[in-house]
PDB file of C-alpha atoms in Angstrom:
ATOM      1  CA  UNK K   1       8.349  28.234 -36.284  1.00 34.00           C
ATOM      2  CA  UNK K   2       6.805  30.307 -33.590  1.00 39.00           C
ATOM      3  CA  UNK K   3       2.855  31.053 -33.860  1.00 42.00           C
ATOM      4  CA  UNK K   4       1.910  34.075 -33.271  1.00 45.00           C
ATOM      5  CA  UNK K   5      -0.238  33.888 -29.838  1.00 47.00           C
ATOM      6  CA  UNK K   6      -3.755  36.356 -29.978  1.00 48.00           C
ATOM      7  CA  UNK K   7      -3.472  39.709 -28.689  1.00 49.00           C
ATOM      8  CA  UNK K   8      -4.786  40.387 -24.903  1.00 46.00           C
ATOM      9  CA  UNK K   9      -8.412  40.294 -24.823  1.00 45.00           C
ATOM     10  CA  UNK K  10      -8.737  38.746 -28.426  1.00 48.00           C
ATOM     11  CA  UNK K  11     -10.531  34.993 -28.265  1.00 45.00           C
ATOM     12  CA  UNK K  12      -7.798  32.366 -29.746  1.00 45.00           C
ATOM     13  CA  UNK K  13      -8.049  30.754 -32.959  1.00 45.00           C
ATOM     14  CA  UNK K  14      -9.721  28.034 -31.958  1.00 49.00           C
ATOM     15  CA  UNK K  15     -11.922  27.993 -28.472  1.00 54.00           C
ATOM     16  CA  UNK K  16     -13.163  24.900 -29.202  1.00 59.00           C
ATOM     17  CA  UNK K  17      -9.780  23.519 -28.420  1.00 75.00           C
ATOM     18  CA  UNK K  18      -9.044  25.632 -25.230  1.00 78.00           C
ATOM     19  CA  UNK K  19      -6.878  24.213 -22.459  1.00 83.00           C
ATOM     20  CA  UNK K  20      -8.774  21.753 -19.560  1.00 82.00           C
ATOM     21  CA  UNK K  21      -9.756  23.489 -16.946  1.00 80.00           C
ATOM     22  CA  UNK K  22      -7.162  23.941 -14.709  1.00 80.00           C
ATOM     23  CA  UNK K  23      -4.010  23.410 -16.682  1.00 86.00           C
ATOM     24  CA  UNK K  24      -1.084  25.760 -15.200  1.00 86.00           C
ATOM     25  CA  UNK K  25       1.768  24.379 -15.415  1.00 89.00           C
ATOM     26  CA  UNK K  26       4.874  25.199 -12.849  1.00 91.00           C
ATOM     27  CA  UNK K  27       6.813  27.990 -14.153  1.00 92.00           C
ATOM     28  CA  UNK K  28      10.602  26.666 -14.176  1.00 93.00           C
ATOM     29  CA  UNK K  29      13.030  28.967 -12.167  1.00 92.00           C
ATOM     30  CA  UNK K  30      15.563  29.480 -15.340  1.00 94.00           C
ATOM     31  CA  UNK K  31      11.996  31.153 -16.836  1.00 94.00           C
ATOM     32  CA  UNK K  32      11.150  33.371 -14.094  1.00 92.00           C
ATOM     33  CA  UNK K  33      15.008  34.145 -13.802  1.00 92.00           C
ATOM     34  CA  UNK K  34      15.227  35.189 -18.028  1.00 94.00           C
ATOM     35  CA  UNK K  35      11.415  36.936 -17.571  1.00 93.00           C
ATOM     36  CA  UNK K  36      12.904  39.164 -14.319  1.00 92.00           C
ATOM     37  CA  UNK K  37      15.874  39.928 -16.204  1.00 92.00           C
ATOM     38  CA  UNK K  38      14.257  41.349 -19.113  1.00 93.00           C
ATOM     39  CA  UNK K  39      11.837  43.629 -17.308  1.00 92.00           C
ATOM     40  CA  UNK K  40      15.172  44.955 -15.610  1.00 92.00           C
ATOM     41  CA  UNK K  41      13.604  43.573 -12.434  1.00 91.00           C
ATOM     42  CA  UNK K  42      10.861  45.882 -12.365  1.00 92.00           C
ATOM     43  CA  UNK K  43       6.269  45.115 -12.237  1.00 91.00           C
ATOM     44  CA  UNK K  44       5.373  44.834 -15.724  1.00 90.00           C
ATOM     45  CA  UNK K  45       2.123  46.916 -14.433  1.00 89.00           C
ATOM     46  CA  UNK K  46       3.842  49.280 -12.100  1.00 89.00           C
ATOM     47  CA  UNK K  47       6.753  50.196 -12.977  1.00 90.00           C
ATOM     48  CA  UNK K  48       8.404  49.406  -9.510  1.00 91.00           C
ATOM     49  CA  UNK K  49      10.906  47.397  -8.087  1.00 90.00           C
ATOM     50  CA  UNK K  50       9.781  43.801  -7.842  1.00 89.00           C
ATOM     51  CA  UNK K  51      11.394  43.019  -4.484  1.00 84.00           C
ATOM     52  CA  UNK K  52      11.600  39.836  -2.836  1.00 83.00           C
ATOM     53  CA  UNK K  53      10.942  36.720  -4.719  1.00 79.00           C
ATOM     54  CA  UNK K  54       8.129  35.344  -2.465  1.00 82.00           C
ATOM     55  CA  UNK K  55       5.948  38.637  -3.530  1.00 83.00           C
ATOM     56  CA  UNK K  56       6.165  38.556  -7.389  1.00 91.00           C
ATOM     57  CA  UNK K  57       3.986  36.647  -9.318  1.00 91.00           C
ATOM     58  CA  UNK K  58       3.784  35.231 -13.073  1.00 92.00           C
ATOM     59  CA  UNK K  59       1.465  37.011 -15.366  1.00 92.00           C
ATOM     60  CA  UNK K  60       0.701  34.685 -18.342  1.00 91.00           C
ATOM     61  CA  UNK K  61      -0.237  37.401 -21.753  1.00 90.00           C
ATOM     62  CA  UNK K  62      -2.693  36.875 -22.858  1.00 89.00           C
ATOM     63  CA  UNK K  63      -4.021  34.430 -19.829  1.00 88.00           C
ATOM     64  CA  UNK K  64      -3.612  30.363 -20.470  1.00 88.00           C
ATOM     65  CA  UNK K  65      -7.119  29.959 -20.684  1.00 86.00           C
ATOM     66  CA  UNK K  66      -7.594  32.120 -23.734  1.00 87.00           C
ATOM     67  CA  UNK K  67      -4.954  30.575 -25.642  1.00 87.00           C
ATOM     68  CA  UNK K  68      -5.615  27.463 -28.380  1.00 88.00           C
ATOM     69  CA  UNK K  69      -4.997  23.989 -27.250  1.00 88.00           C
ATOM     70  CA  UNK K  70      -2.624  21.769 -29.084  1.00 88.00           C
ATOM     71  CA  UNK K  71      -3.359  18.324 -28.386  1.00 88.00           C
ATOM     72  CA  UNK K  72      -0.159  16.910 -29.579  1.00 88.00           C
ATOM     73  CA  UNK K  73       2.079  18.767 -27.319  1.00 87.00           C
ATOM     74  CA  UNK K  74       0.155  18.426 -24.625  1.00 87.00           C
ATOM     75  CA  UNK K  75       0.226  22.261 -24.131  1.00 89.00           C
ATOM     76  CA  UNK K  76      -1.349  25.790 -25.234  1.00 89.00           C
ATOM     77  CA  UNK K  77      -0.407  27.991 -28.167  1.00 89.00           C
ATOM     78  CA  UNK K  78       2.317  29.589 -27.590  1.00 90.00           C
ATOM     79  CA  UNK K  79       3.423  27.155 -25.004  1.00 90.00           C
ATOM     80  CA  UNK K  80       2.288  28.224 -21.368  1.00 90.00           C
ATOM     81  CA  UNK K  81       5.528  28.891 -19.786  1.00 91.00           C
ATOM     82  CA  UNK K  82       7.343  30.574 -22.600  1.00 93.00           C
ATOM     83  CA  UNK K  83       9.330  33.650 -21.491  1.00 93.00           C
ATOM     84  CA  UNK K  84       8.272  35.713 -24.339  1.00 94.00           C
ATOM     85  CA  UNK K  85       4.561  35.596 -23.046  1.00 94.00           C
ATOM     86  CA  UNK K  86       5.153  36.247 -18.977  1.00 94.00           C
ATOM     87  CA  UNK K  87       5.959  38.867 -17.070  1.00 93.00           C
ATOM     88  CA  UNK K  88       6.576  39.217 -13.217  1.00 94.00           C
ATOM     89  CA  UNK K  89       4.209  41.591 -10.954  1.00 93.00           C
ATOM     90  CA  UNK K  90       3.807  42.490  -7.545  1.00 92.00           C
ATOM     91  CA  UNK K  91       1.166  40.314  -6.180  1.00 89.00           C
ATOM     92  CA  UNK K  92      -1.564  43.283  -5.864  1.00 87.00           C
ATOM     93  CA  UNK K  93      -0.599  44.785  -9.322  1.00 88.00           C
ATOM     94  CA  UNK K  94      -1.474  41.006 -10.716  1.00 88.00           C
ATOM     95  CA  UNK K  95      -4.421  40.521  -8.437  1.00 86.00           C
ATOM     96  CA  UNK K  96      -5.979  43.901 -10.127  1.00 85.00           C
ATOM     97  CA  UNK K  97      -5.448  42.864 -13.706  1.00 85.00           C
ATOM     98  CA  UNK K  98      -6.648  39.097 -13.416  1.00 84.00           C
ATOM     99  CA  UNK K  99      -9.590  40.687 -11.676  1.00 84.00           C
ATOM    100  CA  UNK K 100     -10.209  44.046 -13.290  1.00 80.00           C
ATOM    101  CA  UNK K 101     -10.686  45.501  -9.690  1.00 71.00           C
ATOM    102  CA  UNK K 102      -9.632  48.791  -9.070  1.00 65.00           C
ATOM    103  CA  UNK K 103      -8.948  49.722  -5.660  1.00 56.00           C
ATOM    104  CA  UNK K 104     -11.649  48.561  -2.847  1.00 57.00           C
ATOM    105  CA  UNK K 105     -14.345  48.233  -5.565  1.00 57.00           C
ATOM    106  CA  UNK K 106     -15.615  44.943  -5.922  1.00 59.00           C
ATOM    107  CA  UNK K 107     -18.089  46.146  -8.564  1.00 57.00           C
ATOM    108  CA  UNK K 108     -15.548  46.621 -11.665  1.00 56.00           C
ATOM    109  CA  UNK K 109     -14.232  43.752 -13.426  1.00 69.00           C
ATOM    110  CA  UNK K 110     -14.241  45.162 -17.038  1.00 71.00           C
ATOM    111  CA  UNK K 111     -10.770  44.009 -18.721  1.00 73.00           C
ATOM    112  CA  UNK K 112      -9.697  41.998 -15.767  1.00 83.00           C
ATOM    113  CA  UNK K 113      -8.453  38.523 -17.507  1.00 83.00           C
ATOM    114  CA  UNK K 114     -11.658  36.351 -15.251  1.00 83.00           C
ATOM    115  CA  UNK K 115     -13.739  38.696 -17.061  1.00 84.00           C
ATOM    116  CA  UNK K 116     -12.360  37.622 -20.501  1.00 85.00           C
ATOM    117  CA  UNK K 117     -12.224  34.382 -20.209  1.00 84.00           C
ATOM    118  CA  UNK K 118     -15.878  34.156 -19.271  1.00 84.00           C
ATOM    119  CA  UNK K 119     -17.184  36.238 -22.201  1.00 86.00           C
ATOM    120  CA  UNK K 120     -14.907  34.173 -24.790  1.00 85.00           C
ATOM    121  CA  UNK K 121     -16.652  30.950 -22.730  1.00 85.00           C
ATOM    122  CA  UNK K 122     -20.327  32.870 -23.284  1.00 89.00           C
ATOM    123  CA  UNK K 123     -19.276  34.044 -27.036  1.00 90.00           C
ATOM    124  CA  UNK K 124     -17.667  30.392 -28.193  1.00 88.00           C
ATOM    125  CA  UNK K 125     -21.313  28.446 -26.727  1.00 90.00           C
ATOM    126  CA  UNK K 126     -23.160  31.041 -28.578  1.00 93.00           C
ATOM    127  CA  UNK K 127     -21.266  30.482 -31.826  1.00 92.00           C
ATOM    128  CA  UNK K 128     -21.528  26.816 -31.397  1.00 92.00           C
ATOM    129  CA  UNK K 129     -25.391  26.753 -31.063  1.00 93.00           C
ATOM    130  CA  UNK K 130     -25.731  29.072 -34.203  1.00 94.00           C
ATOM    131  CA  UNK K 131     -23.460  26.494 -36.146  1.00 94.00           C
ATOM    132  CA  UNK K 132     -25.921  23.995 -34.939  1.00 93.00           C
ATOM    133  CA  UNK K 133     -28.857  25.947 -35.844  1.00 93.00           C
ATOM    134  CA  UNK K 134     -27.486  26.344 -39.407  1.00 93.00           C
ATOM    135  CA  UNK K 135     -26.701  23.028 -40.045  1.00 92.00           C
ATOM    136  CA  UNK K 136     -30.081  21.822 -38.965  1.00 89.00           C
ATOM    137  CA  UNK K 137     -31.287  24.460 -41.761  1.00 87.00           C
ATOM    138  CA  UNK K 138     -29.242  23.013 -44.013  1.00 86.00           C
ATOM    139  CA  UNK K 139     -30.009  19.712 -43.681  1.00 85.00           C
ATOM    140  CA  UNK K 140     -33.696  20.494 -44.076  1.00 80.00           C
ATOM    141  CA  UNK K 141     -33.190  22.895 -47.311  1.00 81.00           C
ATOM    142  CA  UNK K 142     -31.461  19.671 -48.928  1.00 80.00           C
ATOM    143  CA  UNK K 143     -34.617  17.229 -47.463  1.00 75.00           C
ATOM    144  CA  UNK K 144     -36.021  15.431 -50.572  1.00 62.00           C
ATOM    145  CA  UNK K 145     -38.981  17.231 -51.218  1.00 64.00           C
ATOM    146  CA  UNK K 146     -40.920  13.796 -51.249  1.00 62.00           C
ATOM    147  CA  UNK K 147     -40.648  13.712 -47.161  1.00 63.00           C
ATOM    148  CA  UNK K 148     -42.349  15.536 -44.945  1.00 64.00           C
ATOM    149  CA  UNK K 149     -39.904  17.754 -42.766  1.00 62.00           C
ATOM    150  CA  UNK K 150     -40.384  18.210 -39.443  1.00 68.00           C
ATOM    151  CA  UNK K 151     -39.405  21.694 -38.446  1.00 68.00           C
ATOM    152  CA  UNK K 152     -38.689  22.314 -34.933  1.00 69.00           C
ATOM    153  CA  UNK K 153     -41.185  24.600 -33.022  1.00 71.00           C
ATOM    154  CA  UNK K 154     -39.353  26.676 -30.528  1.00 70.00           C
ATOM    155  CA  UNK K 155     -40.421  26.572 -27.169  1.00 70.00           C
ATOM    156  CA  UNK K 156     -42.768  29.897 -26.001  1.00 68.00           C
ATOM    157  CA  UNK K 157     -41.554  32.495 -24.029  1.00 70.00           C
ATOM    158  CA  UNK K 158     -43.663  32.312 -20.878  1.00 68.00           C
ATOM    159  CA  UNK K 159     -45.750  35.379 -20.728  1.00 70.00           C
ATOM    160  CA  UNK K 160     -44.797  37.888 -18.071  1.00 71.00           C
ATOM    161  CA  UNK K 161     -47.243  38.146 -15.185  1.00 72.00           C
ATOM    162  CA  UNK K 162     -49.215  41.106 -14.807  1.00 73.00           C
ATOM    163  CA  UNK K 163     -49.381  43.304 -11.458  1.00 72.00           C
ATOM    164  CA  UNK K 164     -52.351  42.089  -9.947  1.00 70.00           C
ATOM    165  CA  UNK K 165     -54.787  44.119 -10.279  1.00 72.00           C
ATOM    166  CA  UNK K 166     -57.062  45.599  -7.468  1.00 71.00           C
ATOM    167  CA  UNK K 167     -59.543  47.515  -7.047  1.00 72.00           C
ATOM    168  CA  UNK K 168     -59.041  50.950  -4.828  1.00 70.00           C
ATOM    169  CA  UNK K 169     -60.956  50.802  -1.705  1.00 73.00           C
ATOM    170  CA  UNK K 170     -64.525  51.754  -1.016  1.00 73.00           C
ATOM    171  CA  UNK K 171     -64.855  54.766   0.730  1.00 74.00           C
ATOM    172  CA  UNK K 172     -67.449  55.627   3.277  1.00 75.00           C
ATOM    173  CA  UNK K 173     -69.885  58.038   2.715  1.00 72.00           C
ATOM    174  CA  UNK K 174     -69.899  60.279   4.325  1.00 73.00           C
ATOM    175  CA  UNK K 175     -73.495  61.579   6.234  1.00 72.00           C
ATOM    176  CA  UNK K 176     -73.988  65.079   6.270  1.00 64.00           C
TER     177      UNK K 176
END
């Protein structure tokens, strides 16, 4: 039975569980051979030729690192080097959607897979400290109401520094 793998962009089911960082397995050739052959030899991004060998790369939809870990097998969900989630690019056309870089711009990286992972990363710590924060809520709502609970105080905020403040200058007076 084949699991349906999340749509680009979407977090997987479970981030908790996302592969180590790092894990990229070599693509076999008999993959990149079926994946070149269904795109008709043509960039999945492009539309072009793909050319020589040596300048196509593997795109992995959506990217390994935002897929769910499956500690039995030893590999993501869907598996990383299954055909039905790569497809072949010219190096450049790749580059610009791993980065979200458009042309010489090094400012834009909205949508650009790096980008992803790193807000799933940001969203999946923030959802784990909330699920902290409830449970610690929890566990003092059900407190016996004999013992004192001790409620966490939050740490302050420093206070933002003022501008200095000076006083204008004197001026001279004049002598008439």
């Amino acid at each position: 039975m084949i699991e349906e793998a999340p749509a680009a962009g979407q977090p997987a089911a479970d981030l908790s569980q996302a592969p180590p960082k790092g894990y990229r397995p070599a693509i076999p050739v008999q993959v990149k051979f079926t994946v070149a052959m269904r795109q008709d030899s043509r960039c999945a991004l492009c539309g072009e030729r793909l050319g020589e060998w040596k300048g196509t790369e593997w795109d992995h939809v959506p990217a390994i690192q935002l897929r769910a870990w499956d500690p039995e097998a030893g590999d993501t969900i869907p598996a990383a080097n299954d055909p039905d989630y790569l497809t072949a690019a010219h190096a450049d056309c790749h580059e610009r959607k791993t980065t979200g870089r458009l042309g010489d711009s090094k400012l834009s990286r909205r949508g650009g897979d790096i980008a992803e992972i790193n807000k799933t990363r940001r969203l999946e710590k923030a959802r784990l400290a909330r699920e902290a924060e409830i449970k610690a809520f929890r566990e003092r709502l059900l407190a016996s109401g004999d013992e004192p609970i001790e409620v966490p105080v939050p740490d302050k905020k420093k206070k933002k520094r003022e501008w200095p403040k000076r006083p204008f200058p004197k001026r001279q007076k004049t002598i008439n």
